[in-house]
Short mmCIF file of C-alpha atoms in Angstrom, two decimals:
data_model
loop_
_atom_site.label_atom_id
_atom_site.label_comp_id
_atom_site.label_asym_id
_atom_site.label_seq_id
_atom_site.Cartn_x
_atom_site.Cartn_y
_atom_site.Cartn_z
CA MET A 1 -32.36 128.75 52.52
CA LYS A 2 -34.57 129.09 49.44
CA THR A 3 -33.42 131.65 46.89
CA ALA A 4 -34.94 132.88 43.67
CA PRO A 5 -34.31 130.36 40.83
CA ALA A 6 -32.82 131.51 37.53
CA PHE A 7 -35.98 131.51 35.42
CA LEU A 8 -36.50 135.19 34.67
CA GLU A 9 -35.72 136.62 31.24
CA PRO A 10 -34.04 140.01 30.91
CA VAL A 11 -36.23 143.11 30.72
CA LEU A 12 -35.48 145.03 27.54
CA SER A 13 -37.91 147.90 27.09
CA ARG A 14 -39.20 150.93 28.98
CA ARG A 15 -41.20 151.11 32.21
CA LEU A 16 -38.79 148.72 33.84
CA GLY A 17 -40.44 148.82 37.25
CA ASP A 18 -43.77 147.73 35.81
CA GLN A 19 -42.17 144.94 33.82
CA VAL A 20 -40.20 143.68 36.78
CA TYR A 21 -43.41 143.69 38.81
CA VAL A 22 -45.25 141.68 36.14
CA ARG A 23 -42.45 139.11 35.95
CA LEU A 24 -42.36 138.69 39.72
CA ILE A 25 -46.12 138.52 40.24
CA GLU A 26 -46.37 135.85 37.55
CA ALA A 27 -43.57 133.88 39.21
CA ILE A 28 -45.41 134.08 42.54
CA ALA A 29 -48.75 133.09 41.00
CA THR A 30 -47.24 130.00 39.39
CA ASN A 31 -45.15 129.06 42.46
CA ARG A 32 -41.90 129.44 40.55
CA LEU A 33 -41.17 131.85 43.37
CA ALA A 34 -42.42 129.63 46.16
CA GLU A 35 -43.73 130.70 49.54
CA GLY A 36 -40.85 131.58 51.82
CA SER A 37 -38.39 132.14 48.96
CA LYS A 38 -35.78 134.76 49.80
CA ILE A 39 -35.50 137.50 47.20
CA GLN A 40 -32.00 138.77 46.56
CA GLU A 41 -31.86 142.07 44.69
CA ASP A 42 -28.47 141.26 43.13
CA GLU A 43 -29.75 137.97 41.69
CA LEU A 44 -32.89 139.53 40.27
CA ALA A 45 -31.00 142.45 38.76
CA ALA A 46 -28.61 140.04 37.04
CA GLN A 47 -31.39 137.77 35.73
CA LEU A 48 -33.50 140.62 34.43
CA GLY A 49 -30.66 142.76 33.13
CA VAL A 50 -31.71 145.87 35.06
CA SER A 51 -30.37 147.98 37.89
CA LYS A 52 -31.55 147.61 41.46
CA THR A 53 -33.77 150.69 41.21
CA PRO A 54 -36.68 149.06 39.30
CA ILE A 55 -36.20 145.91 41.39
CA ARG A 56 -36.72 147.88 44.59
CA GLY A 57 -39.73 149.68 43.15
CA ALA A 58 -41.37 146.39 42.19
CA LEU A 59 -40.62 144.87 45.59
CA ARG A 60 -42.15 147.85 47.40
CA ARG A 61 -45.29 147.43 45.31
CA LEU A 62 -45.44 143.70 46.03
CA GLU A 63 -44.94 144.36 49.73
CA ALA A 64 -47.75 146.93 49.75
CA GLU A 65 -50.03 144.35 48.10
CA GLY A 66 -49.13 141.70 50.67
CA PHE A 67 -47.19 139.30 48.45
CA ILE A 68 -43.77 140.12 49.91
CA VAL A 69 -42.74 140.47 53.56
CA ALA A 70 -39.41 141.17 55.21
CA ASP A 71 -37.83 138.57 57.47
CA SER A 72 -36.05 139.36 60.73
CA HIS A 73 -32.96 140.42 58.75
CA ARG A 74 -35.03 142.70 56.47
CA THR A 75 -34.56 140.33 53.54
CA PRO A 76 -37.67 140.26 51.32
CA GLU A 77 -39.37 136.91 50.99
CA VAL A 78 -42.56 135.60 49.40
CA ARG A 79 -45.29 135.71 52.03
CA ARG A 80 -46.63 132.34 53.13
CA LEU A 81 -50.38 131.82 52.92
CA LEU A 82 -51.88 130.99 56.30
CA ARG A 83 -54.79 128.66 56.96
CA SER A 84 -56.94 131.71 57.69
CA ASP A 85 -55.97 133.16 54.29
CA VAL A 86 -57.20 129.99 52.59
CA VAL A 87 -60.57 130.15 54.36
CA GLU A 88 -61.03 133.81 53.46
CA LEU A 89 -60.01 133.33 49.83
CA TYR A 90 -62.32 130.38 49.25
CA ASP A 91 -65.20 132.15 51.00
CA LEU A 92 -64.81 135.12 48.68
CA ARG A 93 -64.44 132.87 45.63
CA GLU A 94 -67.65 131.11 46.53
CA TYR A 95 -69.62 134.34 46.86
CA LEU A 96 -68.31 135.69 43.56
CA GLU A 97 -68.54 132.54 41.46
CA ARG A 98 -71.97 131.44 42.64
CA LEU A 99 -73.28 134.82 41.48
CA ALA A 100 -71.32 134.58 38.23
CA ILE A 101 -72.61 131.13 37.26
CA ARG A 102 -76.20 132.15 38.01
CA ARG A 103 -75.79 135.08 35.63
CA VAL A 104 -74.26 132.82 32.99
CA ALA A 105 -77.23 130.45 33.21
CA GLU A 106 -79.75 133.31 33.20
CA ARG A 107 -78.22 135.24 30.32
CA HIS A 108 -77.67 132.14 28.20
CA ASP A 109 -75.19 133.96 25.97
CA VAL A 110 -74.70 131.50 23.11
CA SER A 111 -71.20 132.69 22.22
CA MET A 112 -70.04 132.49 25.84
CA LEU A 113 -71.52 129.02 26.33
CA ARG A 114 -69.87 127.95 23.09
CA ALA A 115 -66.51 129.22 24.36
CA LEU A 116 -66.97 127.27 27.60
CA GLU A 117 -67.94 124.15 25.68
CA LEU A 118 -64.93 124.44 23.38
CA LEU A 119 -62.55 124.81 26.33
CA GLN A 120 -64.23 121.95 28.18
CA ALA A 121 -64.01 119.66 25.14
CA GLN A 122 -60.33 120.49 24.69
CA THR A 123 -59.66 119.74 28.34
CA GLU A 124 -61.57 116.45 28.26
CA LYS A 125 -59.60 115.42 25.18
CA LYS A 126 -56.37 116.02 27.08
CA PHE A 127 -57.51 113.53 29.72
CA SER A 128 -59.03 110.97 27.35
CA GLY A 129 -57.83 107.39 27.58
CA GLY A 130 -56.69 107.84 31.15
CA ARG A 131 -53.96 110.27 30.19
CA SER A 132 -52.58 112.82 32.62
CA ILE A 133 -51.05 116.23 32.02
CA ALA A 134 -48.55 118.44 33.81
CA ILE A 135 -49.86 120.35 36.80
CA GLU A 136 -48.98 123.65 35.10
CA GLU A 137 -51.16 122.86 32.09
CA SER A 138 -53.98 121.62 34.28
CA VAL A 139 -53.94 124.84 36.30
CA VAL A 140 -54.10 126.87 33.07
CA TYR A 141 -57.21 124.99 31.90
CA ASN A 142 -58.78 125.29 35.33
CA GLN A 143 -58.23 129.03 35.53
CA GLN A 144 -59.46 129.56 31.97
CA PHE A 145 -62.74 127.83 32.80
CA HIS A 146 -63.36 129.93 35.88
CA ARG A 147 -62.38 133.16 34.13
CA LEU A 148 -64.83 132.42 31.31
CA VAL A 149 -67.55 131.91 33.91
CA LEU A 150 -66.70 135.27 35.46
CA ASP A 151 -66.59 136.97 32.06
CA GLY A 152 -69.91 135.36 31.16
CA ALA A 153 -71.61 137.06 34.09
CA GLY A 154 -71.33 140.36 32.24
CA ASN A 155 -70.46 142.19 35.46
CA THR A 156 -67.24 144.18 35.21
CA ARG A 157 -67.20 145.07 38.90
CA LEU A 158 -67.53 141.43 39.91
CA ARG A 159 -64.59 140.59 37.67
CA ARG A 160 -62.60 143.50 39.09
CA VAL A 161 -63.10 142.24 42.64
CA TYR A 162 -62.07 138.73 41.59
CA ASP A 163 -58.90 140.08 39.99
CA LEU A 164 -57.82 141.29 43.45
CA ILE A 165 -57.52 137.68 44.64
CA SER A 166 -56.58 136.03 41.33
CA VAL A 167 -52.88 135.62 42.14
CA ASP A 168 -53.56 133.79 45.39
CA VAL A 169 -56.30 131.74 43.70
CA ARG A 170 -53.74 130.54 41.17
CA ARG A 171 -51.24 129.76 43.92
CA LEU A 172 -53.81 127.59 45.69
CA ALA A 173 -54.85 125.85 42.47
CA TYR A 174 -51.44 124.18 42.41
CA ARG A 175 -52.38 122.54 45.71
CA SER A 176 -56.05 121.77 45.14
CA ILE A 177 -55.65 119.91 41.82
CA ARG A 178 -52.27 118.29 42.32
CA GLY A 179 -52.38 114.70 41.09
CA ALA A 180 -54.10 113.12 38.09
CA GLY A 181 -57.12 111.98 40.10
CA LYS A 182 -57.91 115.46 41.39
CA GLN A 183 -57.32 116.97 37.96
CA ARG A 184 -59.81 114.60 36.32
CA ALA A 185 -62.32 115.16 39.11
CA ALA A 186 -62.11 118.93 38.56
CA VAL A 187 -62.71 118.47 34.83
CA GLU A 188 -65.74 116.27 35.52
CA GLN A 189 -67.11 118.85 37.95
CA HIS A 190 -66.66 121.57 35.32
CA ARG A 191 -68.72 119.47 32.90
CA GLY A 192 -71.59 119.28 35.38
CA ILE A 193 -71.48 123.02 36.02
CA LEU A 194 -71.46 123.76 32.29
CA GLU A 195 -74.35 121.42 31.49
CA ALA A 196 -76.49 123.02 34.19
CA ALA A 197 -75.71 126.49 32.83
CA LYS A 198 -76.49 125.40 29.26
CA THR A 199 -79.95 124.21 30.29
CA GLY A 200 -80.57 127.43 32.22
CA ASP A 201 -80.85 125.62 35.56
CA THR A 202 -79.54 128.41 37.76
CA ASP A 203 -80.04 126.59 41.05
CA ALA A 204 -78.22 123.46 39.90
CA ALA A 205 -75.37 125.47 38.38
CA GLU A 206 -74.97 127.43 41.61
CA THR A 207 -75.07 124.31 43.78
CA LEU A 208 -72.50 122.52 41.62
CA ILE A 209 -70.02 125.38 41.57
CA ILE A 210 -70.32 125.78 45.36
CA GLN A 211 -69.59 122.06 45.81
CA HIS A 212 -66.68 122.33 43.38
CA ILE A 213 -65.10 125.27 45.20
CA ARG A 214 -65.60 123.70 48.63
CA ARG A 215 -63.91 120.47 47.52
CA GLY A 216 -60.87 122.49 46.51
CA ARG A 217 -60.95 124.37 49.81
CA ASP A 218 -61.21 121.17 51.83
CA ASP A 219 -58.29 119.59 49.95
CA VAL A 220 -56.06 122.59 50.62
CA LEU A 221 -57.07 122.84 54.28
CA ALA A 222 -56.38 119.12 54.73
CA GLN A 223 -52.86 119.74 53.44
CA PHE A 224 -52.40 122.58 55.92
CA ASP A 225 -53.64 120.45 58.80
CA ALA A 226 -51.41 117.53 57.82
CA ALA A 227 -48.41 119.86 57.69
CA VAL A 228 -49.19 121.16 61.19
CA GLU A 229 -49.38 117.58 62.49
CA ARG A 230 -45.94 116.89 61.04
CA HIS A 231 -44.52 120.22 62.23
CA PRO A 232 -46.56 121.54 65.19
CA ASP A 233 -44.47 124.72 65.38
CA ALA A 234 -45.93 125.74 62.00
CA ALA A 235 -49.26 126.40 63.70
CA ALA A 236 -47.72 129.40 65.41
CA ARG A 237 -47.49 131.16 62.05
CA ASP A 238 -51.28 131.20 61.69
CA THR A 239 -51.89 134.27 63.77
#
């Protein structure tokens, strides 16, 4: 049985429930609390240096948001993403990011494009000479690029909607760009998207970001399908 690993630092200041929530949601987003992990209140309280009261408050919040579910014994565990969740998340990402990149290309905000170029150049340097980097670092670069695109759209409501799915998007990024080949491919695709935006080619930028998102979706879905082939009973969870 999976249990929560000892990676959480003690909480020291006020608003303990909020801080516990932030620590846990970050652990879920980065897969340090993996899907299906059992969450033991005693363990968390000891790791974080708090009583069970803020732990329970944070868990109730996470359950209300759909990140935590209770198993048959009422033990909280990190909710597993289903195949249908993946399809829905990538569909929504596509709608939001295709609009965002069109706005970036149309607005042609020099400072925003410069920020994207700087990040892209830093990322390309990391992969120069055939080098590879840790999956955690690759996910950080990947998420920074997409967040800059969303910020560059200049639409606060669009960004607010995206924030609702950002945790699950990060969780899936660990699957979609796992392996040096996929990481480099993602960086190359980012370069194409950026160049189209810099030239103001809205149609090309939109097409490229759609292709980019769909490649990630297809990679993740292929992993789901392969897992079902190995363990047919897993398909029953996708209901």
